[in-house]
Structure formats: C-alpha cells, structure tokens
Coordinates of C-alpha atoms in Angstrom, one line a residue:
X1 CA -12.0 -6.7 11.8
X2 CA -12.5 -9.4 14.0
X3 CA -13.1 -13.2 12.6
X4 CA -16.3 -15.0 14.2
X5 CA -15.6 -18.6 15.1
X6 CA -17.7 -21.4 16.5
X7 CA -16.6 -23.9 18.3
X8 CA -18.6 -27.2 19.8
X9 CA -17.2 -26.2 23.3
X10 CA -17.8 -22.4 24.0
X11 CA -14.5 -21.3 25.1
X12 CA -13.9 -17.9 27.0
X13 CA -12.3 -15.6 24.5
X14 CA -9.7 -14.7 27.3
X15 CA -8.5 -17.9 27.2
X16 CA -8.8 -17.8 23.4
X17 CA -6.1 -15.2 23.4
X18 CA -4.3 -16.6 25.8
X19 CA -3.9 -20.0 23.9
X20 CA -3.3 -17.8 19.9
X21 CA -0.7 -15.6 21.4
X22 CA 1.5 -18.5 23.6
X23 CA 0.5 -20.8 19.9
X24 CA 2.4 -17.6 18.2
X25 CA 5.0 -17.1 20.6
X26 CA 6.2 -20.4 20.6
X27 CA 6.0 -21.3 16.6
X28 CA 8.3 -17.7 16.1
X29 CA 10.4 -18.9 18.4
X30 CA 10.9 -22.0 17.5
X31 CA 11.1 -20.9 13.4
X32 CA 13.7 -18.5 14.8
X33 CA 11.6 -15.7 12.6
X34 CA 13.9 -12.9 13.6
X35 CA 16.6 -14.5 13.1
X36 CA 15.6 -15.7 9.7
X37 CA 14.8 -11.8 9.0
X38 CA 18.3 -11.3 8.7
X39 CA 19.3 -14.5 7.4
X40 CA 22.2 -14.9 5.0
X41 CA 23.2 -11.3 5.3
X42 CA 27.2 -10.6 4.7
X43 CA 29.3 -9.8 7.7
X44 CA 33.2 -9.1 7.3
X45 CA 35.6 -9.5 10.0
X46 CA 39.2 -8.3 9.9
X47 CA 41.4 -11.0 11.2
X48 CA 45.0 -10.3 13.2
X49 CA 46.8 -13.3 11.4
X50 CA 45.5 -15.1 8.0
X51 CA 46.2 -19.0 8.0
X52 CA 47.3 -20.0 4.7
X53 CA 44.5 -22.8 5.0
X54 CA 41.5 -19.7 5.0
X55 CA 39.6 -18.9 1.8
X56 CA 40.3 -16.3 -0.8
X57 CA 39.6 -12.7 1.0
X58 CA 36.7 -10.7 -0.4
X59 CA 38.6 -7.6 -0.7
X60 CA 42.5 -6.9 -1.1
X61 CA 44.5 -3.7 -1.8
X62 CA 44.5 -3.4 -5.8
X63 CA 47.0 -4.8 -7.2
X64 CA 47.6 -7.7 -4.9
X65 CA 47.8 -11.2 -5.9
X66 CA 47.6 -14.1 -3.1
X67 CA 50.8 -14.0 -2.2
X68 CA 53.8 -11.7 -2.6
X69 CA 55.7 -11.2 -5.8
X70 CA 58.2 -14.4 -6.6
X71 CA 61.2 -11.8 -7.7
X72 CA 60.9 -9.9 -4.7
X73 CA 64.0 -9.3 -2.7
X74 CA 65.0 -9.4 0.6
X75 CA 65.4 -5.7 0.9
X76 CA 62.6 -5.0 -0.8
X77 CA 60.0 -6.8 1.5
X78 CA 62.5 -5.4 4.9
X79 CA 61.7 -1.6 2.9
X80 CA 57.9 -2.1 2.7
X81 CA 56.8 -1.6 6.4
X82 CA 53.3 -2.4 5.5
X83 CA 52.2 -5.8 5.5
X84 CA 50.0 -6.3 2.8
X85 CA 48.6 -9.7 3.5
X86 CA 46.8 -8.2 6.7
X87 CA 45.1 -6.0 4.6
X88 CA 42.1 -8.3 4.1
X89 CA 38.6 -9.0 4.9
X90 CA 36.5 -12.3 5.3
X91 CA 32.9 -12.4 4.4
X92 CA 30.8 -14.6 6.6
X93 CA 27.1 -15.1 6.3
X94 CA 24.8 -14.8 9.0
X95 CA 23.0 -17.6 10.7
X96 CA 20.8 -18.0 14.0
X97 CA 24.2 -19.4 15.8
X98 CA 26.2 -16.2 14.8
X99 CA 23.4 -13.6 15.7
X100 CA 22.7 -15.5 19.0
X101 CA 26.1 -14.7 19.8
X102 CA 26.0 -10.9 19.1
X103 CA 25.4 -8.8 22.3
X104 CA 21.6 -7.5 22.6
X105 CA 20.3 -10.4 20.8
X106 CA 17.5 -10.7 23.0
X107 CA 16.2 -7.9 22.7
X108 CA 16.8 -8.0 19.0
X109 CA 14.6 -11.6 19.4
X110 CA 11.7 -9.9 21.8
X111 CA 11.1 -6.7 19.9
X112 CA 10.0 -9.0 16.7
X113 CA 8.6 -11.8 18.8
X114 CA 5.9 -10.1 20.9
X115 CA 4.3 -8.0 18.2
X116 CA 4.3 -11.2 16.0
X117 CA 2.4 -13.5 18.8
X118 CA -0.2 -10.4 20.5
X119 CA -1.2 -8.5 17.5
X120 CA -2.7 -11.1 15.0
X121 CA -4.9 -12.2 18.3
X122 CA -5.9 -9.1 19.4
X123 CA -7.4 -7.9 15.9
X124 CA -8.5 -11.5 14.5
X125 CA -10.0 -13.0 17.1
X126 CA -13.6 -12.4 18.8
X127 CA -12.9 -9.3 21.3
X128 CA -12.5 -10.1 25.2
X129 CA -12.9 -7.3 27.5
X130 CA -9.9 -7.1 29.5
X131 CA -7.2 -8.9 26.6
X132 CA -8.0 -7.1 23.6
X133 CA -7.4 -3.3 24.5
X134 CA -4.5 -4.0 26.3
X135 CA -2.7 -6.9 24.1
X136 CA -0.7 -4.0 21.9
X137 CA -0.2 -2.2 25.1
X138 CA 2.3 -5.2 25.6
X139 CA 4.7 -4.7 22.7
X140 CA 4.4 -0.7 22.5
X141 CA 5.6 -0.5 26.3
X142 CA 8.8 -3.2 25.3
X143 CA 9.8 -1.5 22.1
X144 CA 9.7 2.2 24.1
X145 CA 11.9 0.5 26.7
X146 CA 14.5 -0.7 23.9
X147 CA 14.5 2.7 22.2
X148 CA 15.1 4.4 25.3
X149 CA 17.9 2.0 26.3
X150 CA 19.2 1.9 22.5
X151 CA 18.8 6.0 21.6
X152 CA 19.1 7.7 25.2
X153 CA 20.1 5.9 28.1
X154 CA 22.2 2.6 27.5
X155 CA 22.2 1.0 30.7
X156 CA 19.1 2.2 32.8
X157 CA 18.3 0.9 35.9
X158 CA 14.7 -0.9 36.2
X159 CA 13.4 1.8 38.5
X160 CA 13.9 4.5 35.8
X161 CA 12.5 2.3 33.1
X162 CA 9.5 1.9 35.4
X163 CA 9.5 5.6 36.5
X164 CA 9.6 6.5 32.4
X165 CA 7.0 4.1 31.5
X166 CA 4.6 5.6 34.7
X167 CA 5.1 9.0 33.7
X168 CA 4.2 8.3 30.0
X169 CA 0.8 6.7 31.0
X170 CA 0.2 9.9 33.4
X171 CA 0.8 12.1 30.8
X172 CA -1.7 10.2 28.4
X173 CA -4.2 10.8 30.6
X174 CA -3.6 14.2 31.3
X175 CA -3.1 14.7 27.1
X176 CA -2.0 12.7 24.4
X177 CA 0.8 15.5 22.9
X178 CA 2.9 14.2 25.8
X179 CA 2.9 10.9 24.7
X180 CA 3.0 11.4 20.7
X181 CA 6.1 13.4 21.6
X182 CA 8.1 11.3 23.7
X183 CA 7.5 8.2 21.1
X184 CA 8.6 10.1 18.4
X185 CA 11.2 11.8 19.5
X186 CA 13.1 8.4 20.1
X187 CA 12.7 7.8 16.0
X188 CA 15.1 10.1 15.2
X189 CA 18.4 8.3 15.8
X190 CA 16.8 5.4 14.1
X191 CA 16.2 7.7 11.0
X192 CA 19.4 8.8 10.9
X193 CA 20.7 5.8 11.1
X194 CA 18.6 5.1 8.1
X195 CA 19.4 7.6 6.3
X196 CA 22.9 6.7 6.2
X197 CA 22.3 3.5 5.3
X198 CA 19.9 4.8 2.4
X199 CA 23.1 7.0 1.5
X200 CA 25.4 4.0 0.8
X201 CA 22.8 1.6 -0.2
X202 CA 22.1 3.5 -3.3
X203 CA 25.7 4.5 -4.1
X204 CA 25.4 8.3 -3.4
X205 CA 29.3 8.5 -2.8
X206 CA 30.4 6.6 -6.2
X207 CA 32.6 4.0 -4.7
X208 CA 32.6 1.8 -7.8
X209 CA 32.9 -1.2 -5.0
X210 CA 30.7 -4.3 -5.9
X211 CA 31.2 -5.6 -2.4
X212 CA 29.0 -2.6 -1.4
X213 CA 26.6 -3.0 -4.3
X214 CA 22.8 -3.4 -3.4
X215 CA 20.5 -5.5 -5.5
X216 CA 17.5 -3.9 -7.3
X217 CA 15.0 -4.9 -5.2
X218 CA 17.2 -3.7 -2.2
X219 CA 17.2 -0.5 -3.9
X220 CA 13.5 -0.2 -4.2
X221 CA 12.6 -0.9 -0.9
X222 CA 15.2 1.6 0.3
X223 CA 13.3 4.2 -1.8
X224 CA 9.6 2.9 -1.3
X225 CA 10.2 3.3 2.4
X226 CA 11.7 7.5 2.3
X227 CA 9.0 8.0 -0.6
X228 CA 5.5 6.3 1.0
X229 CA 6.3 7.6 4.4
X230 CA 7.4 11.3 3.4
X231 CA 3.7 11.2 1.2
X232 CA 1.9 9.8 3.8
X233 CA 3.4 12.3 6.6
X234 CA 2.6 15.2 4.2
X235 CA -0.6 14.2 3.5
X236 CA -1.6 13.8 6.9
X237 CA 0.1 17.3 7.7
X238 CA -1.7 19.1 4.9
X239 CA -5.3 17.6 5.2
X240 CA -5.6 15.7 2.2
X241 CA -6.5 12.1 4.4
X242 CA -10.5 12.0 4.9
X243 CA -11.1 9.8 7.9
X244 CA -9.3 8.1 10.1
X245 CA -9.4 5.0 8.6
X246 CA -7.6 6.0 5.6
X247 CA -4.8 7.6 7.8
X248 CA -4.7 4.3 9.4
X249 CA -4.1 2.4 6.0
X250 CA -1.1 4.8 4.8
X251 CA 0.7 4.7 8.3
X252 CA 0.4 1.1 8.1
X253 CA 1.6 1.0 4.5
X254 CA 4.7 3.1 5.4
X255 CA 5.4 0.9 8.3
X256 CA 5.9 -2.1 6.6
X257 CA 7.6 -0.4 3.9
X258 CA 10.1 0.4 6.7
X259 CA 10.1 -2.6 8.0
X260 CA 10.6 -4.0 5.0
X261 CA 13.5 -1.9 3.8
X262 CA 15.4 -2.6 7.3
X263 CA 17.0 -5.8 6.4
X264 CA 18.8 -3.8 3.4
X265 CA 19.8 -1.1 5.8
X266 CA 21.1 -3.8 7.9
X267 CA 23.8 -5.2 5.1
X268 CA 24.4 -1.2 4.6
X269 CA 25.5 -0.8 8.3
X270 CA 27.6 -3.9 7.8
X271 CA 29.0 -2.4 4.5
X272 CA 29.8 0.7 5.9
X273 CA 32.6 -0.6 8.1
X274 CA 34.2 -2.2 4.6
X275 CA 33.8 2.0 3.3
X276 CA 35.6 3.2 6.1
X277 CA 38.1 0.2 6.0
X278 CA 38.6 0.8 2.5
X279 CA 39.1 4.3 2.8
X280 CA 41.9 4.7 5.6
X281 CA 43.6 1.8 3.5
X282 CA 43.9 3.9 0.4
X283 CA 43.4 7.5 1.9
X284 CA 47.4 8.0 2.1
X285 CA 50.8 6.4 2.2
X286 CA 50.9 4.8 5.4
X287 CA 47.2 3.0 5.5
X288 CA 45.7 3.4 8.8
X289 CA 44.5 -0.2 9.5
X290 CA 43.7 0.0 12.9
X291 CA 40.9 2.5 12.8
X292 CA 39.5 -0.1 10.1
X293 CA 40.1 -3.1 12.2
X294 CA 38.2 -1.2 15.0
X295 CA 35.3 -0.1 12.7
X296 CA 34.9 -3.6 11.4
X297 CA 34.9 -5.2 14.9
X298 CA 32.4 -2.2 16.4
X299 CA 30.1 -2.7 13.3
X300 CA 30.2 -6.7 13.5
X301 CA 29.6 -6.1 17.8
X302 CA 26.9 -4.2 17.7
X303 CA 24.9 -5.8 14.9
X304 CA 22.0 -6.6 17.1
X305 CA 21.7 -3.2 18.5
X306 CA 21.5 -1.4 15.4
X307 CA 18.7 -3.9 13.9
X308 CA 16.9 -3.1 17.2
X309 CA 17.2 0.5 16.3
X310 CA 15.8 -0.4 12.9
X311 CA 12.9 -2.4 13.4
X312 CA 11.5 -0.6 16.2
X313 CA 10.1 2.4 14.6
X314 CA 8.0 0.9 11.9
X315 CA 6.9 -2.2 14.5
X316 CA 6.0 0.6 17.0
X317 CA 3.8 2.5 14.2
X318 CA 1.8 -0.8 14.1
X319 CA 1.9 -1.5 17.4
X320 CA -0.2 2.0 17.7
X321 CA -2.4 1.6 15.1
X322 CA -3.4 -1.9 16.1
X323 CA -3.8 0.1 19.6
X324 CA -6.0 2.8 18.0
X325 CA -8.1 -0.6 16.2
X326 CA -8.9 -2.4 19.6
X327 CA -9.6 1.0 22.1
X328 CA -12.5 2.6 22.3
X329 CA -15.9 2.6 24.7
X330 CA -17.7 -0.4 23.3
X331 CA -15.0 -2.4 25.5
X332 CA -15.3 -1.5 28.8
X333 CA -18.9 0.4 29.0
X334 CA -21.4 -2.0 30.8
X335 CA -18.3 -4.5 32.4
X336 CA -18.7 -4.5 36.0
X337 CA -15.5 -3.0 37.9
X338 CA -14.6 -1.7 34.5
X339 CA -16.6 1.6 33.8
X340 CA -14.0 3.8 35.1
X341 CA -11.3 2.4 32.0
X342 CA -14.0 3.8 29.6
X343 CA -11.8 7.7 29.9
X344 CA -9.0 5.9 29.4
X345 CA -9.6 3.9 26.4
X346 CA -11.4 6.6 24.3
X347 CA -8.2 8.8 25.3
X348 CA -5.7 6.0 24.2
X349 CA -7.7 5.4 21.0
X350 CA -6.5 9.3 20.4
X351 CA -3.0 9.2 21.3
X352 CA -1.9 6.2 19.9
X353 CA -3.3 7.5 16.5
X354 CA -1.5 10.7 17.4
X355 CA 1.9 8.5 18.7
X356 CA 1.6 7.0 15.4
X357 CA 1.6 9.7 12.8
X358 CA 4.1 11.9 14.9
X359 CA 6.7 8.8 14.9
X360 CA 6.2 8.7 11.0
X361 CA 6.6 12.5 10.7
X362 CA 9.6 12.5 12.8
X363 CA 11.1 9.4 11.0
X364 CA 10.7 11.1 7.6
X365 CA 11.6 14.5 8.3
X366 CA 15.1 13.3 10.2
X367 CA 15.6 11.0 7.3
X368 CA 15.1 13.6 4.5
X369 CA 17.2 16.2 6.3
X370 CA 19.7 13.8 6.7
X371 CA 19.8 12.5 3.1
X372 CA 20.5 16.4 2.3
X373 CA 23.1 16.9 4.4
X374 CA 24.6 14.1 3.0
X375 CA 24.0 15.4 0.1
X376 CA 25.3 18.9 0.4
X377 CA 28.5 17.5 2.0
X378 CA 27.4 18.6 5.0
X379 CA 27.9 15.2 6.3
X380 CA 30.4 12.4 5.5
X381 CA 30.5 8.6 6.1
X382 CA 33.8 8.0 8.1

C-alpha cells in the first residue's frame, strides 16, 4: 500500500521516484549491501607451495603433524612419493575486495542492487502513471537476462538477449502461459543447485568433518526455505489459497525464505569443493590431488556466478509479485496517449502472478526430486 506524503512544495511523483530509487541505488552501493550479504563467509584455496611463514592449514591428512616425523630417514621420505605437506587447505574469509575480484561480480552486485533501489519506491510511494507499473519491469527483465546467461547460454550476444526479451513480452500479450513457463523453467538449475547444497548443509552423507558443519540457524533456514515453499506450491496447486492476496503473502514468504537460506547454500557450494578434495585424498592409495586442486580453484572462480544462480529465483518471485501489486487499469485508464497500455497492464497483472507461482512450483518440485535422488543414491556429490 502506498504511503501518502505532503510536502510544502508539491513535487511530481515521477520525479519522486526518480529521486527514492537513485537515493537507494547509491546508499546500496555505497554500503556494499551485496557484498555484505556474503560477508565473512569461508573460502579455501589449495596452494602449489606452502611458505613456512603461512598459518596453520584448516585441514591435513589424519595423522599429520606440522611438519614431518624427526626420526624419519632418508629412504623413507625418497619411498613416500606423496608429498604430504601439499596436502592442505587455507581458509580465507570473504570481504568486498576478494568478491570484487571474482569473475561475474557485477552481475552478482546488479541482480541485488536494482531490486533493492526500484521496489521499495514503486510500492511505498504515491503512484505515478508511467514509473510505477513499470519500475519492477526493470529488475525482472535484468534477473531473466542473468539466468539465461547463467543456466542456458553463457555468453550471448546482445541481439539474442534483446531478441529473447522481445519475444517474451510478445508472448505476454498473446498469453501469459508463455511467459510463466519460460521464467520458470530457468529456476531449475538454480534448484538443483540448491538442493545439493541443502544435501551437504545438513550432513546427509555423514562426513563427521566440522569444517563442513553448518550452524543451527544455518540449518533452519535451509529447511524453512524446502518446507514453506513446497506448502505454499501445494497449496496453491490444490486450491486451499482464497484470494489472491493470500497467494501473494505465501509466495512472498517463501521468497525471502529462499533468499534468506542462500547465503548458507553459498558456504555449502564452497564446502563442497573441501568434500570432494577430501575424498580423492583418502579415496585410495595414491591420493588424487589434482582433481581436488582443480575443484577448489573452479568452486573459489566461480563464486559469483553460483550466488547469482542463487539469489535470482527468490528476488525474481518478488520482483513479480511487486509487478502483480503496481499493474492493473486504475493506472493507465483516463492518461492521455496512454489508454492503449490499459490491455497490457491488466494482462501483466495476470502473468506475473502466474510467472510467480510457476517459478516457486518449479523451484520446489526440482529441489524435492533432487533431495530424493540424493537420497536414494541416485545421485552423488563428486
């Protein structure tokens, strides 16, 4: 619901906007708010020579003290191809200086920034005619675009991100199924994703490892998120929600569960190398470091790209239902040179309702079937 203000100068609520969202923008920016999302979250990197001068590694083969044994001979250590002191991992904690540096971080950035600085706006401020319908059109369009290049194509060119985002807005018009479907259908690699974080988050495989131990409230969020959105998918599915409204206020309730939970999934993507690592260390006789060394590095690389992955989905959902808030006819009937939008507002008011309850059905039914497979052996963590 919009909040009424006076002011002693009547200022045009365009400009209002205008002046809220760049106020937003900036103060996110500038409070580095996405970076702070994943503030102080472990990351492990596998180096090719220790110094002696480095701190004490968070993980070493059992059984090995800092250095090597003092009765150790000669022959023994020219016997022993392996060299133990390599096998080692440094924790580091994350910081706005070491995210900036990961590839995709811009993207990373944008996907939190512009829902942060044109949503509060848009459904807090008095409405403007031609800003407030189309202020969440803004961040839904950007966090499509990143899912497409994140989940399906990794380096599009701008004319098929343009001819992608044209064909979607055709297709509203023609019927909202179109656009419900190709939303969520990019929500499933995220929710796999999820799943597997989920997966080693709560310990499924019995590792025993405290370096991959989550905190209770980690835990909980991980579980809030699969449980509220499976109810609130089912219940939609089944008929049980009266009204739109109330539809509105579980999707939204899922969402930020999921958004929520996506910082622990985060440090469970980042664990996950350290699984595999530990695994092909102890999985036979002659440890296979290298695959670890390359798991640790991909996992550290990409660290942006995956929290894109994970943050999209639930900031899409509300990107959609703050759509579905600010559409309908009330904003465009009676505007002169506007009357022909009123069609298209009261049939975007419908599919980003739609968009939105698809993406959480699609989220929680991949994520479910994925925690079985997981859970039937079906699938492994490697």
């Amino acid at each position: 619901m919009a909040v009424s203000l006076s002011f002693p100068i009547p200022i045009p609520p365009a400009l209002l906007h205008a002046a809220a969202g760049i106020a937003l923008a900036a103060a996110a920016h500038f409070l580095h708010l996405p970076s702070l999302f994943l503030y102080a979250l472990h990351t492990y990197i596998h180096p090719d020579a220790v110094p002696s001068n480095t701190p004490r590694a968070v993980l070493r083969p059992p059984g090995d003290n800092a250095g090597p044994a003092k009765g150790s001979s000669k022959r023994a250590a020219a016997k022993d191809a392996f060299d133990a002191t390599s096998a080692q991992l440094y924790r580091l904690r994350l910081s706005h200086g070491t995210l900036a540096s990961r590839p995709h971080f811009g993207a990373y950035h944008a996907a939190f920034l512009l829902p942060l600085a044109l949503l509060p706006p848009a459904l807090l401020l008095p409405a403007a005619s031609a800003v407030s319908p189309l202020a969440p059109l803004v961040p839904a369009a950007f966090l499509f675009v990143a899912l497409l290049r994140h989940v399906v194509v990794p380096s599009p060119r701008p004319a098929q991100l343009a001819a992608a985002l044209g064909a979607l807005l055709v297709a509203t018009l023609l019927s909202s199924s179109p656009f419900a479907g190709a939303l969520a259908s990019l929500a499933a690699l995220p929710a796999a994703r999820f799943a597997r974080a989920f997966w080693l988050g709560t310990d499924q495989p019995r590792t025993g490892l405290a370096v991959l131990a989550s905190s209770a409230p980690a835990r909980l969020l991980l579980h809030l998120a699969v449980l509220v959105s499976s109810v609130a998918s089912i219940l939609q599915c089944c008929g049980f929600v009266d009204g739109a409204e109330q539809e509105v206020r579980l999707l939204a309730a899922a969402a930020g569960l999921q958004l929520l939970a996506a910082r622990p999934a985060v440090q469970m993507y980042l664990n996950e190398a350290v699984f595999c690592w530990y695994q092909r260390l102890h999985a036979s006789r002659a440890p296979d470091t290298e695959y670890g060394r390359a798991k640790v590095f991909l996992h550290n690389h990409h660290l942006c790209a995956v929290a894109t992955q994970l943050v999209a989905p639930p900031l899409l959902v509300l990107s959609l239902l703050a759509l579905w808030r600010v559409q309908g006819k009330d904003f465009f009937e009676g505007v002169e040179g506007l009357d022909w939008l009123v069609g298209w507002s009261v049939a975007m008011k419908e599919a980003a309702l739609l968009a939105a309850w698809w993406v959480m059905a699609v989220w929680s039914a991949v994520t479910v079937i994925t925690l079985v497979c997981y859970k039937r052996g079906w699938l492994f963590v490697l």
